[in-house]
mmCIF file of C-alpha atoms in Angstrom:
data_model
loop_
_atom_site.group_PDB
_atom_site.id
_atom_site.type_symbol
_atom_site.label_atom_id
_atom_site.label_comp_id
_atom_site.label_asym_id
_atom_site.label_seq_id
_atom_site.Cartn_x
_atom_site.Cartn_y
_atom_site.Cartn_z
ATOM 1 C CA MET A 622 83.002 149.012 57.772
ATOM 2 C CA ARG A 623 81.638 149.040 61.162
ATOM 3 C CA HIS A 624 78.745 146.950 60.131
ATOM 4 C CA LEU A 625 81.157 144.223 58.698
ATOM 5 C CA THR A 626 83.215 144.324 62.006
ATOM 6 C CA ARG A 627 79.931 143.663 63.983
ATOM 7 C CA VAL A 628 79.096 140.857 61.712
ATOM 8 C CA LEU A 629 82.624 139.304 62.047
ATOM 9 C CA THR A 630 82.362 139.547 65.746
ATOM 10 C CA VAL A 631 79.010 138.008 66.089
ATOM 11 C CA GLY A 632 79.821 135.398 63.498
ATOM 12 C CA SER A 633 83.122 134.227 65.460
ATOM 13 C CA ILE A 634 81.272 134.162 68.766
ATOM 14 C CA VAL A 635 78.480 132.078 67.177
ATOM 15 C CA LEU A 636 81.203 129.731 65.749
ATOM 16 C CA ILE A 637 83.192 129.422 69.021
ATOM 17 C CA SER A 638 80.264 128.710 71.038
ATOM 18 C CA MET A 639 79.276 126.024 68.717
ATOM 19 C CA THR A 640 82.551 124.395 68.637
ATOM 20 C CA ALA A 641 83.147 124.440 72.399
ATOM 21 C CA PRO A 642 80.612 121.947 73.426
ATOM 22 C CA VAL A 643 82.122 119.294 70.986
ATOM 23 C CA ARG A 644 85.375 119.067 72.732
ATOM 24 C CA GLY A 645 83.643 118.542 76.207
ATOM 25 C CA GLN A 646 81.082 116.268 74.775
ATOM 26 C CA HIS A 647 82.535 113.088 74.957
ATOM 27 C CA SER A 648 83.700 113.001 78.380
ATOM 28 C CA ALA A 649 79.784 113.519 79.198
ATOM 29 C CA GLN A 650 78.448 111.162 76.844
ATOM 30 C CA ILE A 651 75.890 108.413 77.650
ATOM 31 C CA GLU A 652 75.674 105.943 74.641
ATOM 32 C CA PRO A 653 72.102 104.384 74.995
ATOM 33 C CA GLU A 654 73.235 100.987 73.952
ATOM 34 C CA ALA A 655 75.978 100.763 76.993
ATOM 35 C CA VAL A 656 73.294 101.714 79.271
ATOM 36 C CA SER A 657 70.466 99.307 77.918
ATOM 37 C CA VAL A 658 73.021 96.312 77.722
ATOM 38 C CA LEU A 659 73.969 96.951 81.396
ATOM 39 C CA THR A 660 70.253 97.306 82.227
ATOM 40 C CA GLU A 661 69.618 93.959 80.713
ATOM 41 C CA MET A 662 72.581 92.343 82.579
ATOM 42 C CA GLY A 663 70.909 93.602 85.901
ATOM 43 C CA ARG A 664 67.620 92.257 85.036
ATOM 44 C CA TYR A 665 69.064 88.906 84.144
ATOM 45 C CA LEU A 666 71.185 88.645 87.328
ATOM 46 C CA ARG A 667 68.159 89.445 89.456
ATOM 47 C CA SER A 668 66.014 86.848 87.626
ATOM 48 C CA LEU A 669 68.322 84.093 88.773
ATOM 49 C CA LYS A 670 67.252 81.922 91.678
ATOM 50 C CA ALA A 671 70.644 80.439 92.543
ATOM 51 C CA PHE A 672 73.862 80.519 91.126
ATOM 52 C CA GLN A 673 77.590 79.645 91.601
ATOM 53 C CA VAL A 674 80.396 82.006 90.426
ATOM 54 C CA GLU A 675 84.233 81.882 90.727
ATOM 55 C CA ALA A 676 86.044 85.007 90.403
ATOM 56 C CA VAL A 677 89.705 85.396 89.766
ATOM 57 C CA THR A 678 90.846 88.750 91.130
ATOM 58 C CA THR A 679 93.600 91.056 91.522
ATOM 59 C CA ARG A 680 93.519 94.297 93.459
ATOM 60 C CA GLU A 681 95.827 97.044 94.508
ATOM 61 C CA ASP A 682 97.064 98.981 97.526
ATOM 62 C CA VAL A 683 98.493 102.234 97.219
ATOM 63 C CA LEU A 684 101.408 102.982 99.617
ATOM 64 C CA GLU A 685 101.919 106.571 101.224
ATOM 65 C CA ASP A 686 104.259 107.707 98.612
ATOM 66 C CA GLY A 687 102.104 106.384 95.622
ATOM 67 C CA GLN A 688 103.680 102.997 95.239
ATOM 68 C CA LYS A 689 101.273 100.282 94.193
ATOM 69 C CA VAL A 690 101.348 96.705 95.279
ATOM 70 C CA GLN A 691 99.057 93.868 93.819
ATOM 71 C CA PHE A 692 97.437 91.067 95.262
ATOM 72 C CA ALA A 693 95.586 88.228 93.798
ATOM 73 C CA GLY A 694 93.003 85.859 94.788
ATOM 74 C CA VAL A 695 90.081 83.557 93.961
ATOM 75 C CA THR A 696 86.495 83.913 95.363
ATOM 76 C CA ARG A 697 84.030 81.294 95.068
ATOM 77 C CA MET A 698 80.319 82.078 95.803
ATOM 78 C CA LEU A 699 77.243 79.991 95.989
ATOM 79 C CA ALA A 700 74.190 81.999 96.338
ATOM 80 C CA ARG A 701 70.566 81.172 96.799
ATOM 81 C CA MET A 702 68.272 84.183 96.510
ATOM 82 C CA PRO A 703 67.223 85.794 98.585
ATOM 83 C CA ASP A 704 68.831 84.745 101.825
ATOM 84 C CA ARG A 705 71.413 82.096 101.609
ATOM 85 C CA LEU A 706 75.146 82.635 100.800
ATOM 86 C CA HIS A 707 78.502 81.024 101.027
ATOM 87 C CA ILE A 708 81.716 82.675 99.916
ATOM 88 C CA ALA A 709 85.346 81.434 100.137
ATOM 89 C CA VAL A 710 88.014 83.872 99.438
ATOM 90 C CA ASP A 711 91.466 82.529 98.987
ATOM 91 C CA SER A 712 93.870 85.344 98.490
ATOM 92 C CA ASP A 713 97.655 85.532 98.614
ATOM 93 C CA ARG A 714 97.271 87.504 101.869
ATOM 94 C CA HIS A 715 94.268 85.730 103.671
ATOM 95 C CA HIS A 716 91.725 83.059 103.575
ATOM 96 C CA ARG A 717 88.179 83.732 104.571
ATOM 97 C CA GLU A 718 84.909 82.063 104.467
ATOM 98 C CA PHE A 719 81.431 83.959 104.719
ATOM 99 C CA PHE A 720 78.219 81.999 105.823
ATOM 100 C CA TYR A 721 74.882 83.424 105.661
ATOM 101 C CA ASP A 722 71.723 81.469 106.544
ATOM 102 C CA GLY A 723 69.120 83.944 106.580
ATOM 103 C CA THR A 724 69.342 84.774 110.318
ATOM 104 C CA ASN A 725 73.275 84.840 111.073
ATOM 105 C CA PHE A 726 76.130 85.799 109.419
ATOM 106 C CA THR A 727 79.617 84.201 110.060
ATOM 107 C CA LEU A 728 83.076 85.158 109.101
ATOM 108 C CA LEU A 729 85.769 82.493 109.421
ATOM 109 C CA ALA A 730 89.383 83.388 109.226
ATOM 110 C CA THR A 731 90.542 80.084 108.108
ATOM 111 C CA ARG A 732 94.254 80.198 108.894
ATOM 112 C CA THR A 733 94.233 81.758 112.264
ATOM 113 C CA ASN A 734 91.069 79.484 113.006
ATOM 114 C CA LEU A 735 88.964 82.332 114.377
ATOM 115 C CA TYR A 736 85.340 83.288 113.579
ATOM 116 C CA ALA A 737 82.751 85.921 114.531
ATOM 117 C CA THR A 738 78.998 85.440 114.338
ATOM 118 C CA VAL A 739 76.563 88.135 114.229
ATOM 119 C CA PRO A 740 72.799 88.466 113.687
ATOM 120 C CA ALA A 741 71.828 89.225 110.040
ATOM 121 C CA PRO A 742 69.073 90.690 108.234
ATOM 122 C CA PRO A 743 66.767 88.846 105.925
ATOM 123 C CA THR A 744 68.124 89.425 102.636
ATOM 124 C CA ILE A 745 71.749 89.256 101.028
ATOM 125 C CA GLY A 746 71.270 92.843 99.796
ATOM 126 C CA ALA A 747 70.616 93.995 103.397
ATOM 127 C CA LEU A 748 73.395 91.972 104.677
ATOM 128 C CA ALA A 749 75.749 93.848 102.169
ATOM 129 C CA ASP A 750 74.601 97.088 103.673
ATOM 130 C CA THR A 751 74.917 95.947 107.253
ATOM 131 C CA LEU A 752 78.542 94.817 106.684
ATOM 132 C CA ASP A 753 79.214 98.033 104.933
ATOM 133 C CA ASP A 754 77.650 100.349 107.533
ATOM 134 C CA ARG A 755 78.587 98.648 110.783
ATOM 135 C CA TYR A 756 81.441 96.140 110.348
ATOM 136 C CA ALA A 757 84.525 96.675 108.493
ATOM 137 C CA VAL A 758 83.638 93.949 106.045
ATOM 138 C CA ASP A 759 83.285 94.215 102.400
ATOM 139 C CA LEU A 760 80.874 91.417 101.025
ATOM 140 C CA PRO A 761 82.754 90.119 97.999
ATOM 141 C CA LEU A 762 81.212 90.339 94.661
ATOM 142 C CA GLN A 763 78.309 92.478 96.199
ATOM 143 C CA ASP A 764 77.737 93.918 92.703
ATOM 144 C CA LEU A 765 76.200 90.744 91.726
ATOM 145 C CA PHE A 766 73.463 91.427 94.095
ATOM 146 C CA ARG A 767 72.989 95.072 93.593
ATOM 147 C CA TRP A 768 72.915 95.358 89.766
ATOM 148 C CA GLY A 769 69.563 95.461 88.408
ATOM 149 C CA GLY A 770 67.831 96.066 91.963
ATOM 150 C CA PRO A 771 67.219 98.953 94.034
ATOM 151 C CA GLN A 772 70.614 99.371 95.380
ATOM 152 C CA SER A 773 72.178 99.744 91.836
ATOM 153 C CA THR A 774 73.774 103.210 91.612
ATOM 154 C CA HIS A 775 73.318 103.305 87.842
ATOM 155 C CA ASP A 776 72.348 106.946 87.923
ATOM 156 C CA ALA A 777 75.768 107.772 89.317
ATOM 157 C CA VAL A 778 77.086 107.070 85.714
ATOM 158 C CA THR A 779 78.251 110.150 83.915
ATOM 159 C CA SER A 780 79.686 108.480 80.778
ATOM 160 C CA ALA A 781 78.733 105.273 79.151
ATOM 161 C CA MET A 782 80.609 103.832 76.105
ATOM 162 C CA VAL A 783 80.242 101.015 73.773
ATOM 163 C CA ILE A 784 84.212 99.667 73.215
ATOM 164 C CA GLY A 785 83.224 96.704 70.958
ATOM 165 C CA PRO A 786 83.048 92.852 70.911
ATOM 166 C CA SER A 787 85.743 91.146 72.965
ATOM 167 C CA GLU A 788 86.275 87.358 73.767
ATOM 168 C CA ILE A 789 86.428 86.421 77.476
ATOM 169 C CA GLY A 790 86.830 82.877 78.579
ATOM 170 C CA GLY A 791 86.195 81.731 75.097
ATOM 171 C CA VAL A 792 82.795 83.678 75.051
ATOM 172 C CA THR A 793 81.943 86.625 72.964
ATOM 173 C CA CYS A 794 81.097 89.614 75.058
ATOM 174 C CA GLY A 795 80.277 93.189 74.561
ATOM 175 C CA HIS A 796 82.937 95.521 76.264
ATOM 176 C CA TYR A 797 81.436 98.708 77.879
ATOM 177 C CA ALA A 798 83.373 101.486 79.719
ATOM 178 C CA PHE A 799 81.642 103.849 82.245
ATOM 179 C CA ARG A 800 82.664 106.583 84.329
ATOM 180 C CA GLN A 801 81.211 107.955 87.686
ATOM 181 C CA ASP A 802 82.470 109.974 90.534
ATOM 182 C CA GLY A 803 85.723 108.503 91.904
ATOM 183 C CA LEU A 804 85.420 105.290 89.615
ATOM 184 C CA ASP A 805 86.035 104.426 86.078
ATOM 185 C CA TRP A 806 84.746 100.949 85.392
ATOM 186 C CA GLN A 807 84.544 98.412 82.519
ATOM 187 C CA VAL A 808 82.370 95.389 82.313
ATOM 188 C CA TRP A 809 82.414 92.651 79.624
ATOM 189 C CA ILE A 810 78.848 91.290 79.321
ATOM 190 C CA GLN A 811 78.330 87.943 77.540
ATOM 191 C CA MET A 812 76.348 88.222 74.197
ATOM 192 C CA GLY A 813 73.388 86.035 73.534
ATOM 193 C CA ASP A 814 70.734 84.399 76.018
ATOM 194 C CA TYR A 815 72.800 84.654 78.997
ATOM 195 C CA PRO A 816 73.917 88.336 79.607
ATOM 196 C CA LEU A 817 76.189 87.753 82.410
ATOM 197 C CA PRO A 818 79.078 89.834 83.449
ATOM 198 C CA ARG A 819 82.253 87.737 82.441
ATOM 199 C CA LYS A 820 84.906 90.408 83.555
ATOM 200 C CA VAL A 821 84.992 93.819 85.414
ATOM 201 C CA VAL A 822 87.917 96.355 85.673
ATOM 202 C CA LEU A 823 87.358 99.113 88.295
ATOM 203 C CA THR A 824 89.689 101.970 88.277
ATOM 204 C CA THR A 825 89.621 104.113 91.365
ATOM 205 C CA THR A 826 90.198 107.715 90.223
ATOM 206 C CA ASN A 827 90.115 109.580 93.689
ATOM 207 C CA ASP A 828 93.710 108.626 94.308
ATOM 208 C CA GLU A 829 96.186 109.763 91.480
ATOM 209 C CA ALA A 830 97.995 106.334 91.503
ATOM 210 C CA ARG A 831 94.612 104.861 90.238
ATOM 211 C CA PRO A 832 94.630 101.584 91.881
ATOM 212 C CA GLN A 833 92.727 98.892 89.949
ATOM 213 C CA TYR A 834 90.777 95.924 90.732
ATOM 214 C CA VAL A 835 90.056 93.228 88.157
ATOM 215 C CA ALA A 836 87.743 90.121 88.178
ATOM 216 C CA THR A 837 87.208 87.498 85.789
ATOM 217 C CA PHE A 838 84.109 85.360 86.262
ATOM 218 C CA THR A 839 83.335 81.722 85.452
ATOM 219 C CA TRP A 840 79.600 80.906 86.090
ATOM 220 C CA ASN A 841 77.543 77.818 86.921
ATOM 221 C CA LEU A 842 73.779 78.575 86.740
ATOM 222 C CA ALA A 843 72.553 75.131 87.930
ATOM 223 C CA PRO A 844 74.534 74.401 91.042
ATOM 224 C CA SER A 845 73.590 71.532 93.149
ATOM 225 C CA PHE A 846 73.730 72.097 96.750
ATOM 226 C CA ASN A 847 71.568 71.599 100.005
ATOM 227 C CA ASP A 848 71.173 73.951 103.084
ATOM 228 C CA ALA A 849 74.125 72.442 104.828
ATOM 229 C CA ALA A 850 76.328 74.580 102.307
ATOM 230 C CA PHE A 851 75.341 77.801 104.227
ATOM 231 C CA THR A 852 75.364 76.317 107.656
ATOM 232 C CA PHE A 853 78.358 77.527 109.709
ATOM 233 C CA VAL A 854 79.891 74.587 111.851
ATOM 234 C CA PRO A 855 83.013 75.688 114.000
ATOM 235 C CA PRO A 856 86.099 73.898 112.806
ATOM 236 C CA LYS A 857 87.854 71.772 115.571
ATOM 237 C CA GLY A 858 89.742 74.253 118.002
ATOM 238 C CA ALA A 859 88.192 77.515 116.370
ATOM 239 C CA GLY A 860 88.062 80.552 118.692
ATOM 240 C CA ARG A 861 85.047 82.505 118.722
ATOM 241 C CA VAL A 862 85.773 86.230 118.576
ATOM 242 C CA VAL A 863 84.029 89.459 117.431
ATOM 243 C CA LEU A 864 83.647 91.548 114.301
ATOM 244 C CA SER A 865 85.261 94.832 114.355
ATOM 245 C CA ASP A 866 82.581 96.975 114.941
ATOM 246 C CA LEU A 867 82.503 100.506 113.458
ATOM 247 C CA LYS A 868 79.839 101.652 115.871
ATOM 248 C CA LYS A 869 81.754 100.927 119.079
ATOM 249 C CA MET B 409 150.619 76.179 115.592
ATOM 250 C CA THR B 410 151.662 77.824 118.709
ATOM 251 C CA THR B 411 149.484 78.741 121.536
ATOM 252 C CA GLN B 412 149.903 82.288 120.997
ATOM 253 C CA MET B 413 148.909 82.014 117.476
ATOM 254 C CA THR B 414 145.813 80.202 118.364
ATOM 255 C CA MET B 415 144.668 82.756 120.701
ATOM 256 C CA ALA B 416 145.254 85.504 118.275
ATOM 257 C CA ILE B 417 143.260 83.753 115.589
ATOM 258 C CA THR B 418 140.498 83.181 118.205
ATOM 259 C CA ARG B 419 140.483 86.811 119.253
ATOM 260 C CA ILE B 420 140.268 87.960 115.653
ATOM 261 C CA LEU B 421 137.416 85.381 115.196
ATOM 262 C CA ARG B 422 135.661 86.774 117.978
ATOM 263 C CA VAL B 423 135.741 90.347 116.973
ATOM 264 C CA ALA B 424 134.663 89.320 113.541
ATOM 265 C CA LEU B 425 131.717 87.493 115.013
ATOM 266 C CA ALA B 426 130.629 90.338 117.138
ATOM 267 C CA LEU B 427 130.894 92.741 113.985
ATOM 268 C CA PHE B 428 128.959 90.486 111.855
ATOM 269 C CA LEU B 429 126.149 90.112 114.601
ATOM 270 C CA MET B 430 126.205 93.828 114.957
ATOM 271 C CA LEU B 431 125.705 94.466 111.303
ATOM 272 C CA ALA B 432 123.126 91.498 111.097
ATOM 273 C CA ILE B 433 121.070 93.153 113.803
ATOM 274 C CA THR B 434 121.042 96.591 112.331
ATOM 275 C CA GLU B 435 120.333 95.338 108.989
ATOM 276 C CA VAL B 436 117.212 93.317 110.117
ATOM 277 C CA SER B 437 115.930 96.048 112.056
ATOM 278 C CA ALA B 438 116.419 98.349 109.008
ATOM 279 C CA LEU B 439 114.481 95.897 107.089
ATOM 280 C CA ALA B 440 111.659 95.683 109.588
ATOM 281 C CA GLN B 441 111.615 99.623 109.721
ATOM 282 C CA ARG B 442 111.294 99.567 105.810
ATOM 283 C CA GLY B 443 108.610 96.881 105.718
ATOM 284 C CA ARG B 444 106.163 98.918 107.674
ATOM 285 C CA ALA B 445 104.594 100.536 104.910
ATOM 286 C CA ASN B 446 101.231 102.285 105.265
ATOM 287 C CA VAL B 447 98.597 102.003 102.853
ATOM 288 C CA ARG B 448 97.021 105.445 101.834
ATOM 289 C CA SER B 449 94.227 103.791 99.762
ATOM 290 C CA SER B 450 93.091 100.790 98.062
ATOM 291 C CA SER B 451 91.397 99.982 94.751
ATOM 292 C CA ARG B 452 87.629 99.903 95.041
ATOM 293 C CA SER B 453 86.090 96.324 94.243
ATOM 294 C CA SER B 454 82.451 97.443 93.797
ATOM 295 C CA VAL B 455 80.600 99.855 91.529
ATOM 296 C CA ASN B 456 77.310 99.958 93.389
ATOM 297 C CA THR B 457 78.527 100.873 96.741
ATOM 298 C CA HIS B 458 76.158 101.603 99.528
ATOM 299 C CA ALA B 459 75.723 105.263 99.996
ATOM 300 C CA ALA B 460 76.308 105.275 103.612
ATOM 301 C CA SER B 461 79.515 103.260 103.419
ATOM 302 C CA ASN B 462 83.029 104.681 103.535
ATOM 303 C CA VAL B 463 84.146 104.054 100.104
ATOM 304 C CA ASN B 464 87.921 104.020 100.220
ATOM 305 C CA ARG B 465 87.664 102.363 103.637
ATOM 306 C CA ASN B 466 90.885 103.023 105.725
ATOM 307 C CA THR B 467 89.335 102.311 109.040
ATOM 308 C CA ASN B 468 92.615 100.744 109.936
ATOM 309 C CA VAL B 469 94.829 103.725 109.332
ATOM 310 C CA ASN B 470 92.812 105.956 111.784
ATOM 311 C CA ARG B 471 92.829 103.248 114.477
ATOM 312 C CA ASN B 472 96.554 102.773 114.596
ATOM 313 C CA VAL B 473 97.008 104.486 117.643
ATOM 314 C CA ASN B 474 99.741 102.392 118.947
ATOM 315 C CA VAL B 475 100.987 100.270 115.997
ATOM 316 C CA ASN B 476 104.312 102.110 116.067
ATOM 317 C CA GLN B 477 104.998 100.663 119.308
ATOM 318 C CA ASN B 478 105.394 97.293 117.715
ATOM 319 C CA VAL B 479 107.976 98.346 115.376
ATOM 320 C CA ASN B 480 110.878 96.711 116.705
ATOM 321 C CA ARG B 481 109.132 93.681 118.080
ATOM 322 C CA ASN B 482 110.176 91.225 115.566
ATOM 323 C CA ILE B 483 108.094 88.062 115.977
ATOM 324 C CA ASP B 484 110.068 85.145 114.757
ATOM 325 C CA VAL B 485 109.038 83.557 111.269
ATOM 326 C CA ASP B 486 107.260 80.581 112.980
ATOM 327 C CA ARG B 487 105.416 82.505 115.211
ATOM 328 C CA ASP B 488 104.061 84.585 112.407
ATOM 329 C CA ILE B 489 102.612 81.719 110.713
ATOM 330 C CA ASP B 490 100.888 80.382 113.789
ATOM 331 C CA VAL B 491 99.640 83.470 115.414
ATOM 332 C CA ASP B 492 98.666 86.041 112.737
ATOM 333 C CA VAL B 493 98.910 85.162 109.013
ATOM 334 C CA ASP B 494 96.352 87.818 108.348
ATOM 335 C CA TYR B 495 99.123 90.173 106.953
ATOM 336 C CA ASP B 496 96.429 92.235 105.251
ATOM 337 C CA GLY B 497 95.409 95.615 106.582
ATOM 338 C CA CYS B 498 97.265 98.813 106.814
ATOM 339 C CA CYS B 499 100.769 97.897 107.252
ATOM 340 C CA TYR B 500 103.097 95.036 105.822
ATOM 341 C CA ARG B 501 105.530 93.566 108.330
ATOM 342 C CA GLY B 502 108.861 92.473 107.920
ATOM 343 C CA GLY B 503 109.246 93.313 104.249
ATOM 344 C CA TRP B 504 108.406 90.866 101.581
ATOM 345 C CA GLY B 505 110.229 87.663 101.680
ATOM 346 C CA THR B 506 112.694 88.608 104.407
ATOM 347 C CA ALA B 507 112.872 86.406 107.480
ATOM 348 C CA ALA B 508 112.918 88.943 110.156
ATOM 349 C CA ALA B 509 114.020 86.460 112.749
ATOM 350 C CA VAL B 510 116.327 88.359 114.962
ATOM 351 C CA ALA B 511 114.701 90.082 118.030
ATOM 352 C CA THR B 512 115.935 93.569 118.720
ATOM 353 C CA THR B 513 116.409 94.705 122.179
ATOM 354 C CA ALA B 514 113.895 97.593 121.701
ATOM 355 C CA ALA B 515 111.779 98.047 124.980
ATOM 356 C CA VAL B 516 108.338 96.777 124.817
ATOM 357 C CA THR B 517 105.905 99.610 125.617
ATOM 358 C CA ALA B 518 103.063 98.989 127.820
ATOM 359 C CA ALA B 519 99.903 98.724 125.782
ATOM 360 C CA VAL B 520 97.095 101.325 126.521
ATOM 361 C CA VAL B 521 93.454 99.767 126.835
ATOM 362 C CA GLY B 522 91.352 100.664 123.680
ATOM 363 C CA SER B 523 94.364 100.918 121.399
ATOM 364 C CA MET B 524 94.524 98.364 118.349
ATOM 365 C CA VAL B 525 97.458 96.494 117.200
ATOM 366 C CA TYR B 526 98.274 94.281 114.229
ATOM 367 C CA SER B 527 100.499 91.951 116.034
ATOM 368 C CA LEU B 528 100.747 90.185 119.334
ATOM 369 C CA PRO B 529 103.874 90.132 121.399
ATOM 370 C CA PRO B 530 105.580 87.118 121.795
ATOM 371 C CA SER B 531 104.333 84.542 124.862
ATOM 372 C CA CYS B 532 100.550 84.792 124.506
ATOM 373 C CA THR B 533 98.107 82.232 125.538
ATOM 374 C CA VAL B 534 94.667 81.644 124.248
ATOM 375 C CA VAL B 535 92.066 82.129 127.102
ATOM 376 C CA MET B 536 88.330 81.676 126.626
ATOM 377 C CA VAL B 537 86.201 83.767 128.801
ATOM 378 C CA ASN B 538 82.432 83.618 128.294
ATOM 379 C CA GLY B 539 82.643 81.744 125.060
ATOM 380 C CA LEU B 540 84.918 84.215 123.424
ATOM 381 C CA SER B 541 88.615 83.752 122.749
ATOM 382 C CA TYR B 542 90.960 86.234 124.136
ATOM 383 C CA GLN B 543 94.808 86.398 123.908
ATOM 384 C CA GLN B 544 96.616 86.999 127.091
ATOM 385 C CA CYS B 545 100.075 88.176 126.929
ATOM 386 C CA GLY B 546 101.647 88.839 130.315
ATOM 387 C CA ASN B 547 99.288 91.037 131.945
ATOM 388 C CA VAL B 548 97.933 92.667 128.672
ATOM 389 C CA TRP B 549 94.659 91.095 127.366
ATOM 390 C CA TYR B 550 93.842 91.275 123.651
ATOM 391 C CA GLN B 551 90.364 90.619 121.953
ATOM 392 C CA PRO B 552 90.931 89.599 118.294
ATOM 393 C CA GLN B 553 88.699 91.473 116.031
ATOM 394 C CA LEU B 554 87.905 90.099 112.411
ATOM 395 C CA THR B 555 87.784 92.563 109.278
ATOM 396 C CA GLY B 556 86.956 91.250 106.005
ATOM 397 C CA SER B 557 90.789 91.134 105.302
ATOM 398 C CA SER B 558 92.721 91.280 108.467
ATOM 399 C CA THR B 559 92.692 90.378 112.065
ATOM 400 C CA THR B 560 93.491 93.167 114.551
ATOM 401 C CA TYR B 561 93.673 92.896 118.343
ATOM 402 C CA LEU B 562 92.161 95.487 120.669
ATOM 403 C CA VAL B 563 93.619 96.014 124.136
ATOM 404 C CA VAL B 564 90.904 95.272 126.564
ATOM 405 C CA ASN B 565 90.626 95.111 130.313
ATOM 406 C CA PRO B 566 90.862 91.627 131.745
ATOM 407 C CA PRO B 567 87.411 89.954 130.807
ATOM 408 C CA GLN B 568 85.264 88.901 133.866
#
């Protein structure tokens, strides 16, 4: 009888310890296909010499009491790697233009007709870092420059899932969902020869209201342009001011 | 109608008008109060955030030393469009879609050098000093500062 009790006890412990990990397993699961497609997308983005992309975006602010408000916008970007960039942001709250010519960075607030120019590092990636660290400026669509490069934070991912095929902008994409600390995000990656991101949804998880950012992309991989596109010329009557400098 | 009746009607109308104005002013300042909603966080817009950056950047919240001093400074609608259409940032002014056009009589407190505000008082002129554009409002000087989504104004000593 005592032998039977012991067997039953040991047996139950073994069974319980076998089932316990299964419940927790999904949230910490990295599906290799999701990671490899993401890696392929990054590699492809880093191989582009120049591109033009238009992103239709919505973002959310969370008010003090948890109420959320949503804002929409369109961001148009022209980039020539590694050191030429022009971005125009038209949102329902503000209009901005960003100019980078390899030496200087200028931010233009179109409606108030104010601009600020600062010296800039030699690459777009380093510029994004400087703007993050030193000035209160988020370079729009900076993921398009970080994925597949040394600044990519793909090791931060704790869960990677394949959701399935999905059509975005008339194009079949693979839909993938990722989790990392403070952020759940999804990306729709075009299937076929051009593994471009066609849509992203970023859900911030370190605020219980979970504000979301959504962007849908339209790409032109053969843009025509010249260097004047990246050169800032102050509009008539524009006032020169400063960037909000976090170091001061 | 007799003169007395006319006078009585006029008196009634005057009282009614005064009451209406009082209501209108309280309504508007109530709206203005409610419109100043503070943002506690925003949706992140990038996955690969630079390690050193402040992810949920609320720099504006911490630098709002004197923003409450502007609560009752209702800049009229046209002035808003001309001076500061960068409504974004921490606080939404005037409520959405309301025309906060009536100025209240709240006192304008003196701005302290080093404080940061989101809107300018009325009657400012643009002055260029050493190639930079400043706003001079009475004897207070403001230096516009651009961020990615808003324009803030830093109170500075008169630039040389």
